[in-house]
């Protein structure tokens, strides 16, 4: 588990860049598909941003419940000894 956290910490900038590129390219892809299939453009609604953030946070919290519960049950002394 510690090894995975170290990798994530080391690659934090790369992960952020990939997320940003994915969002921009995803929007462009959605726009292109919408134009070719429906002959309509895609509009970005700024009013949905707070709702999207809240729903994303809720999903993240729910997704973390089981791993956190398992992690809390681990005895730290055993981990520090390498067992």
mmCIF file with all atom_site columns, C-alpha atoms in Angstrom, residues 8-76:
data_model
loop_
_atom_site.group_PDB
_atom_site.id
_atom_site.type_symbol
_atom_site.label_atom_id
_atom_site.label_alt_id
_atom_site.label_comp_id
_atom_site.label_asym_id
_atom_site.label_entity_id
_atom_site.label_seq_id
_atom_site.pdbx_PDB_ins_code
_atom_site.Cartn_x
_atom_site.Cartn_y
_atom_site.Cartn_z
_atom_site.occupancy
_atom_site.B_iso_or_equiv
_atom_site.pdbx_formal_charge
_atom_site.auth_seq_id
_atom_site.auth_comp_id
_atom_site.auth_asym_id
_atom_site.auth_atom_id
_atom_site.pdbx_PDB_model_num
ATOM 1  C CA . UNK A 1 8  ? 1.002   8.322  -6.838  1.00 0.00 ? 8  UNK A CA 1
ATOM 2  C CA . UNK A 1 9  ? 2.850   11.053 -4.933  1.00 0.00 ? 9  UNK A CA 1
ATOM 3  C CA . UNK A 1 10 ? 5.787   10.949 -7.356  1.00 0.00 ? 10 UNK A CA 1
ATOM 4  C CA . UNK A 1 11 ? 3.535   11.154 -10.400 1.00 0.00 ? 11 UNK A CA 1
ATOM 5  C CA . UNK A 1 12 ? 1.064   13.731 -9.104  1.00 0.00 ? 12 UNK A CA 1
ATOM 6  C CA . UNK A 1 13 ? 1.916   16.276 -11.814 1.00 0.00 ? 13 UNK A CA 1
ATOM 7  C CA . UNK A 1 14 ? 1.647   13.667 -14.565 1.00 0.00 ? 14 UNK A CA 1
ATOM 8  C CA . UNK A 1 15 ? -1.728  12.504 -13.256 1.00 0.00 ? 15 UNK A CA 1
ATOM 9  C CA . UNK A 1 16 ? -3.030  16.076 -13.145 1.00 0.00 ? 16 UNK A CA 1
ATOM 10 C CA . UNK A 1 17 ? -1.839  16.714 -16.693 1.00 0.00 ? 17 UNK A CA 1
ATOM 11 C CA . UNK A 1 18 ? -3.515  13.539 -17.966 1.00 0.00 ? 18 UNK A CA 1
ATOM 12 C CA . UNK A 1 19 ? -6.773  14.508 -16.250 1.00 0.00 ? 19 UNK A CA 1
ATOM 13 C CA . UNK A 1 20 ? -6.688  17.958 -17.806 1.00 0.00 ? 20 UNK A CA 1
ATOM 14 C CA . UNK A 1 21 ? -5.900  16.590 -21.252 1.00 0.00 ? 21 UNK A CA 1
ATOM 15 C CA . UNK A 1 22 ? -8.613  13.959 -20.870 1.00 0.00 ? 22 UNK A CA 1
ATOM 16 C CA . UNK A 1 23 ? -11.195 16.581 -19.971 1.00 0.00 ? 23 UNK A CA 1
ATOM 17 C CA . UNK A 1 24 ? -10.245 18.831 -22.909 1.00 0.00 ? 24 UNK A CA 1
ATOM 18 C CA . UNK A 1 25 ? -10.046 16.001 -25.424 1.00 0.00 ? 25 UNK A CA 1
ATOM 19 C CA . UNK A 1 26 ? -13.260 14.480 -24.055 1.00 0.00 ? 26 UNK A CA 1
ATOM 20 C CA . UNK A 1 27 ? -15.084 17.760 -24.622 1.00 0.00 ? 27 UNK A CA 1
ATOM 21 C CA . UNK A 1 28 ? -13.736 18.014 -28.169 1.00 0.00 ? 28 UNK A CA 1
ATOM 22 C CA . UNK A 1 29 ? -14.712 14.405 -28.867 1.00 0.00 ? 29 UNK A CA 1
ATOM 23 C CA . UNK A 1 30 ? -18.228 14.979 -27.492 1.00 0.00 ? 30 UNK A CA 1
ATOM 24 C CA . UNK A 1 31 ? -18.543 18.099 -29.632 1.00 0.00 ? 31 UNK A CA 1
ATOM 25 C CA . UNK A 1 32 ? -17.450 16.260 -32.760 1.00 0.00 ? 32 UNK A CA 1
ATOM 26 C CA . UNK A 1 33 ? -19.782 13.312 -32.146 1.00 0.00 ? 33 UNK A CA 1
ATOM 27 C CA . UNK A 1 34 ? -22.662 15.637 -31.360 1.00 0.00 ? 34 UNK A CA 1
ATOM 28 C CA . UNK A 1 35 ? -22.124 17.586 -34.568 1.00 0.00 ? 35 UNK A CA 1
ATOM 29 C CA . UNK A 1 36 ? -21.766 14.506 -36.765 1.00 0.00 ? 36 UNK A CA 1
ATOM 30 C CA . UNK A 1 37 ? -24.607 12.461 -35.249 1.00 0.00 ? 37 UNK A CA 1
ATOM 31 C CA . UNK A 1 38 ? -27.140 15.051 -34.106 1.00 0.00 ? 38 UNK A CA 1
ATOM 32 C CA . UNK A 1 39 ? -26.025 18.135 -36.083 1.00 0.00 ? 39 UNK A CA 1
ATOM 33 C CA . UNK A 1 40 ? -26.027 20.098 -32.816 1.00 0.00 ? 40 UNK A CA 1
ATOM 34 C CA . UNK A 1 41 ? -23.341 21.635 -30.636 1.00 0.00 ? 41 UNK A CA 1
ATOM 35 C CA . UNK A 1 42 ? -22.542 20.802 -27.029 1.00 0.00 ? 42 UNK A CA 1
ATOM 36 C CA . UNK A 1 43 ? -23.002 23.562 -24.465 1.00 0.00 ? 43 UNK A CA 1
ATOM 37 C CA . UNK A 1 44 ? -21.152 23.802 -21.153 1.00 0.00 ? 44 UNK A CA 1
ATOM 38 C CA . UNK A 1 45 ? -23.455 24.786 -18.301 1.00 0.00 ? 45 UNK A CA 1
ATOM 39 C CA . UNK A 1 46 ? -21.517 26.516 -15.519 1.00 0.00 ? 46 UNK A CA 1
ATOM 40 C CA . UNK A 1 47 ? -24.474 26.069 -13.158 1.00 0.00 ? 47 UNK A CA 1
ATOM 41 C CA . UNK A 1 48 ? -23.782 22.323 -13.137 1.00 0.00 ? 48 UNK A CA 1
ATOM 42 C CA . UNK A 1 49 ? -20.216 22.695 -11.858 1.00 0.00 ? 49 UNK A CA 1
ATOM 43 C CA . UNK A 1 50 ? -21.118 22.784 -8.109  1.00 0.00 ? 50 UNK A CA 1
ATOM 44 C CA . UNK A 1 51 ? -23.506 19.856 -8.517  1.00 0.00 ? 51 UNK A CA 1
ATOM 45 C CA . UNK A 1 52 ? -20.860 17.878 -10.388 1.00 0.00 ? 52 UNK A CA 1
ATOM 46 C CA . UNK A 1 53 ? -18.265 18.564 -7.690  1.00 0.00 ? 53 UNK A CA 1
ATOM 47 C CA . UNK A 1 54 ? -20.662 17.476 -4.926  1.00 0.00 ? 54 UNK A CA 1
ATOM 48 C CA . UNK A 1 55 ? -21.673 14.287 -6.713  1.00 0.00 ? 55 UNK A CA 1
ATOM 49 C CA . UNK A 1 56 ? -18.019 13.466 -7.480  1.00 0.00 ? 56 UNK A CA 1
ATOM 50 C CA . UNK A 1 57 ? -17.049 13.993 -3.847  1.00 0.00 ? 57 UNK A CA 1
ATOM 51 C CA . UNK A 1 58 ? -19.916 11.782 -2.682  1.00 0.00 ? 58 UNK A CA 1
ATOM 52 C CA . UNK A 1 59 ? -18.912 9.006  -5.084  1.00 0.00 ? 59 UNK A CA 1
ATOM 53 C CA . UNK A 1 60 ? -15.276 9.261  -3.937  1.00 0.00 ? 60 UNK A CA 1
ATOM 54 C CA . UNK A 1 61 ? -16.282 8.998  -0.275  1.00 0.00 ? 61 UNK A CA 1
ATOM 55 C CA . UNK A 1 62 ? -18.504 5.980  -0.917  1.00 0.00 ? 62 UNK A CA 1
ATOM 56 C CA . UNK A 1 63 ? -15.786 4.302  -3.029  1.00 0.00 ? 63 UNK A CA 1
ATOM 57 C CA . UNK A 1 64 ? -13.229 4.786  -0.243  1.00 0.00 ? 64 UNK A CA 1
ATOM 58 C CA . UNK A 1 65 ? -15.301 3.272  2.552   1.00 0.00 ? 65 UNK A CA 1
ATOM 59 C CA . UNK A 1 66 ? -14.313 -0.387 2.017   1.00 0.00 ? 66 UNK A CA 1
ATOM 60 C CA . UNK A 1 67 ? -10.551 0.198  1.465   1.00 0.00 ? 67 UNK A CA 1
ATOM 61 C CA . UNK A 1 68 ? -10.371 2.544  4.450   1.00 0.00 ? 68 UNK A CA 1
ATOM 62 C CA . UNK A 1 69 ? -12.227 0.064  6.638   1.00 0.00 ? 69 UNK A CA 1
ATOM 63 C CA . UNK A 1 70 ? -9.753  -2.686 5.627   1.00 0.00 ? 70 UNK A CA 1
ATOM 64 C CA . UNK A 1 71 ? -6.772  -0.393 6.214   1.00 0.00 ? 71 UNK A CA 1
ATOM 65 C CA . UNK A 1 72 ? -7.940  0.599  9.695   1.00 0.00 ? 72 UNK A CA 1
ATOM 66 C CA . UNK A 1 73 ? -8.103  -3.084 10.672  1.00 0.00 ? 73 UNK A CA 1
ATOM 67 C CA . UNK A 1 74 ? -4.384  -3.613 9.878   1.00 0.00 ? 74 UNK A CA 1
ATOM 68 C CA . UNK A 1 75 ? -2.056  -3.644 12.873  1.00 0.00 ? 75 UNK A CA 1
ATOM 69 C CA . UNK A 1 76 ? 0.611   -0.943 12.302  1.00 0.00 ? 76 UNK A CA 1
#
